[in-house]
Rosetta silent file (secondary structure, phi, psi, omega in degrees, C-alpha in Angstrom):
SEQUENCE: MTPEELRACCLRQNGAWEDFPFPANPGLSTFKVNGRIFAFSSLDEAPLSVSLKCEPEIALRLRATYPAVRPGWHLNKRHWNTVTLDGSLPDRAVREMVEDSWDLVVAGLPRWERLRLGGG
SCORE:     score description
SCORE:     0.000 S_00000001
   1 L     0.000  132.875 -179.886   14.620   -2.281   10.769 S_00000001
   2 L   -88.651  165.099  175.413   17.589   -0.128    9.869 S_00000001
   3 H   -57.049  -38.985  179.605   19.231    0.057    6.428 S_00000001
   4 H   -65.512  -39.624  178.431   22.149   -1.972    7.771 S_00000001
   5 H   -67.470  -39.513  177.522   19.803   -4.646    9.120 S_00000001
   6 H   -63.963  -47.066  178.272   17.924   -4.802    5.807 S_00000001
   7 H   -57.407  -47.441 -179.647   21.171   -5.140    3.838 S_00000001
   8 H   -61.558  -40.846  179.185   22.359   -7.892    6.216 S_00000001
   9 H   -61.382  -45.546  179.975   19.030   -9.701    5.942 S_00000001
  10 H   -65.968  -43.946 -177.210   19.196   -9.687    2.138 S_00000001
  11 H   -73.440  -16.089  177.668   22.845  -10.719    2.014 S_00000001
  12 L   -71.663  -18.220  179.388   22.210  -13.543    4.509 S_00000001
  13 L   -69.183  139.242 -175.249   20.267  -15.401    1.793 S_00000001
  14 L   -57.492  126.199  177.638   22.350  -18.163    0.251 S_00000001
  15 L    78.006    5.643 -176.553   24.254  -16.948   -2.818 S_00000001
  16 E   -78.022  148.680  174.848   22.982  -13.354   -2.456 S_00000001
  17 E  -149.657  158.447 -177.760   25.018  -10.322   -3.458 S_00000001
  18 E  -102.635  140.783 -179.464   24.422   -6.600   -3.762 S_00000001
  19 E  -140.841  158.790  178.062   24.691   -4.694   -7.026 S_00000001
  20 L  -129.058   72.930 -169.872   24.106   -1.136   -8.271 S_00000001
  21 L   -84.777   -3.232 -173.271   23.210   -1.705  -11.948 S_00000001
  22 L  -108.622   99.736 -179.166   21.222    1.468  -12.665 S_00000001
  23 L   -57.346  -31.450  179.674   23.411    4.477  -13.590 S_00000001
  24 L   -71.864  -18.046  179.871   20.363    6.760  -13.481 S_00000001
  25 L  -139.176   72.379 -173.109   19.782    5.740   -9.847 S_00000001
  26 L   -64.507  -16.938  179.364   23.217    4.914   -8.383 S_00000001
  27 L   -89.259    0.050 -178.946   21.881    4.663   -4.815 S_00000001
  28 E   -84.329  110.128  176.155   19.443    1.866   -5.644 S_00000001
  29 E   -78.578  133.845  170.042   20.709   -1.373   -4.144 S_00000001
  30 E  -116.934  136.706  178.535   19.629   -4.523   -5.897 S_00000001
  31 E  -110.508  125.389 -170.924   20.019   -7.823   -4.140 S_00000001
  32 E  -125.683  157.196  168.774   20.470  -10.750   -6.482 S_00000001
  33 E  -134.493  127.177 -178.295   20.848  -14.479   -6.538 S_00000001
  34 L    52.099   37.303  177.305   22.300  -16.084   -9.658 S_00000001
  35 L    80.614    1.358 -179.271   21.976  -12.722  -11.429 S_00000001
  36 E  -110.234  136.432 -175.968   18.252  -12.361  -10.699 S_00000001
  37 E   -78.920  132.791  172.440   16.892   -9.632   -8.458 S_00000001
  38 E  -118.110  -10.077  178.065   14.908  -10.574   -5.359 S_00000001
  39 E  -155.206  143.650  174.136   15.002   -7.181   -3.568 S_00000001
  40 E  -125.399  139.891  172.905   15.379   -3.476   -4.405 S_00000001
  41 E  -161.164  138.704  168.010   16.006   -0.698   -1.889 S_00000001
  42 E   -92.989   93.819 -170.506   17.371    2.834   -1.743 S_00000001
  43 L   -66.068  -15.230 -178.980   19.018    2.273    1.612 S_00000001
  44 L   -99.267    4.291  179.985   19.756    5.966    2.163 S_00000001
  45 L   -94.026  151.146  175.620   16.174    7.193    1.721 S_00000001
  46 L  -124.042  132.589   -1.672   13.726    7.916    4.497 S_00000001
  47 L   -73.897  151.537  178.606   11.412    6.301    5.097 S_00000001
  48 L   -66.816  137.046  174.971   13.267    3.130    4.243 S_00000001
  49 E  -141.869  161.727  178.129   11.423    0.800    1.881 S_00000001
  50 E  -142.058  139.455  175.020   12.160   -2.416    0.047 S_00000001
  51 E  -102.588  131.431 -173.537   10.527   -4.000   -2.991 S_00000001
  52 E  -135.088  143.604  175.979   10.179   -7.773   -2.827 S_00000001
  53 E   -70.122  147.844 -176.957    8.828  -10.479   -5.095 S_00000001
  54 L  -155.721  146.494  172.433    5.705  -12.198   -3.775 S_00000001
  55 L   -59.066  135.713 -175.406    3.143  -14.824   -4.768 S_00000001
  56 H   -53.691  -42.812 -178.589    0.159  -12.879   -6.176 S_00000001
  57 H   -67.567  -40.241  179.158   -2.408  -14.244   -3.682 S_00000001
  58 H   -68.812  -37.707  178.455   -0.116  -13.609   -0.721 S_00000001
  59 H   -57.629  -45.999  179.678    0.714  -10.128   -2.061 S_00000001
  60 H   -62.745  -42.279 -179.762   -2.974   -9.205   -2.005 S_00000001
  61 H   -64.633  -42.765  178.697   -3.405  -10.572    1.525 S_00000001
  62 H   -63.524  -41.447  179.127   -0.350   -8.658    2.810 S_00000001
  63 H   -63.966  -36.338  179.445   -1.593   -5.419    1.215 S_00000001
  64 H   -73.578  -26.996 -176.688   -5.002   -5.873    2.825 S_00000001
  65 H   -88.341  -39.087 -172.965   -3.447   -6.588    6.226 S_00000001
  66 L  -121.679  118.551  176.414   -0.644   -4.039    6.421 S_00000001
  67 L   -59.730  -24.037 -179.180   -0.894   -0.413    5.240 S_00000001
  68 L   -76.538   -9.150  178.794    2.922   -0.410    4.885 S_00000001
  69 E  -106.598  122.446 -179.569    2.687   -3.032    2.113 S_00000001
  70 E  -137.344  168.654 -179.745    1.571   -1.740   -1.268 S_00000001
  71 E   -56.258  146.565 -177.615    1.888   -2.788   -4.916 S_00000001
  72 L   -54.427  128.226 -178.892    5.456   -2.713   -6.241 S_00000001
  73 L   -76.575  120.342 -178.154    6.528    0.768   -7.255 S_00000001
  74 L    59.846   29.529  179.759    7.490    0.762  -10.961 S_00000001
  75 L  -133.648  171.856  175.556    7.318   -3.046  -10.942 S_00000001
  76 L   -64.586  108.722 -172.684    4.830   -5.716  -11.960 S_00000001
  77 L   -67.411  -16.344  177.409    2.197   -5.044   -9.304 S_00000001
  78 L   -75.757  -32.418 -172.460    0.900   -8.584   -9.451 S_00000001
  79 L  -113.327   -3.994 -176.719    4.245  -10.097   -8.402 S_00000001
  80 E  -131.257  140.175  171.798    6.005   -7.357   -6.402 S_00000001
  81 E  -115.271  146.505  168.064    5.257   -5.495   -3.165 S_00000001
  82 E  -108.910  125.668 -174.385    6.945   -2.355   -1.892 S_00000001
  83 E  -113.226  121.693  175.143    7.173   -2.434    1.894 S_00000001
  84 E   -85.633  124.778 -177.106    7.732    0.727    3.925 S_00000001
  85 L   -94.597   73.252 -175.657    9.863   -0.082    6.954 S_00000001
  86 L  -102.852    9.843 -179.870    8.294    2.461    9.291 S_00000001
  87 L    93.064   -7.715 -178.592    8.097    0.201   12.346 S_00000001
  88 L   -79.061  -17.457  176.350    4.492   -0.844   11.728 S_00000001
  89 L  -107.007  137.675  175.044    5.617   -4.310   10.585 S_00000001
  90 L   -63.996  144.364  178.088    7.577   -6.602   12.894 S_00000001
  91 H   -55.008  -36.206  179.576   11.164   -7.174   11.710 S_00000001
  92 H   -59.301  -41.414  179.193   10.397  -10.892   11.665 S_00000001
  93 H   -64.498  -40.389  178.167    7.655  -10.327    9.063 S_00000001
  94 H   -64.188  -44.701  178.703   10.063   -8.334    6.888 S_00000001
  95 H   -59.498  -40.861  179.229   12.706  -11.063    7.170 S_00000001
  96 H   -65.363  -37.851  178.005   10.103  -13.660    6.128 S_00000001
  97 H   -66.463  -38.560  176.880    9.122  -11.535    3.102 S_00000001
  98 H   -63.468  -46.754  179.812   12.799  -11.268    2.074 S_00000001
  99 H   -61.658  -41.873  178.818   13.197  -15.047    2.429 S_00000001
 100 H   -63.915  -39.805  178.520   10.006  -15.674    0.432 S_00000001
 101 H   -62.684  -46.248  176.856   11.216  -13.351   -2.330 S_00000001
 102 H   -58.004  -46.417 -179.504   14.542  -15.208   -2.485 S_00000001
 103 H   -57.707  -43.318 -179.360   12.669  -18.539   -2.553 S_00000001
 104 H   -63.607  -42.128  179.400   10.518  -17.409   -5.500 S_00000001
 105 H   -66.582  -44.989 -179.603   13.529  -16.318   -7.528 S_00000001
 106 H   -64.532  -34.898  179.542   15.447  -19.509   -6.758 S_00000001
 107 H   -61.270  -25.153  179.117   12.397  -21.624   -7.666 S_00000001
 108 L   -87.760    0.948 -179.365   12.678  -20.258  -11.213 S_00000001
 109 L   -86.347  161.340  174.254   16.292  -21.348  -11.629 S_00000001
 110 L   -58.295  152.304 -174.630   17.441  -24.564  -13.296 S_00000001
 111 H   -53.084  -45.297 -176.872   17.337  -27.580  -10.981 S_00000001
 112 H   -63.170  -34.104  176.954   21.112  -27.848  -10.579 S_00000001
 113 H   -70.065  -42.270  178.430   21.266  -24.169   -9.500 S_00000001
 114 H   -58.377  -45.466 -179.355   18.412  -24.663   -7.030 S_00000001
 115 H   -63.828  -41.070 -179.852   20.215  -27.637   -5.517 S_00000001
 116 H   -62.162  -37.041 -177.879   23.510  -25.727   -5.322 S_00000001
 117 H   -87.600   -6.548 -179.225   21.781  -22.872   -3.471 S_00000001
 118 L    82.723   19.463 -178.896   19.799  -25.138   -1.164 S_00000001
 119 L   -95.538    7.741  175.497   16.473  -24.136   -2.700 S_00000001
 120 L    78.443    0.000    0.000   15.374  -27.684   -3.522 S_00000001
């Protein structure tokens, strides 16, 4: 997955937008829904990686299955994974992780916001 494909995947989520809120790290893209972050990535770094929110049990299973998935870098390691996009994971799996991260963030929103975004 290329940086452009990752950006497109994140922005394809309903209500998603990209922001650069950290002056100390101006190249760090944050992808948000309703002001809450569901993905972080420095799209210009190699190897490309993305940090995504994840259910704790699933996070452990993904880390055990894929060497490219590790605990979230500088994040709550119980709830975040950092995924290196080095080609060892199918793009489909990465897209599903992005969607799951979005779903988790939307699930924490007020009901009317969830309904507006299509998150149930």
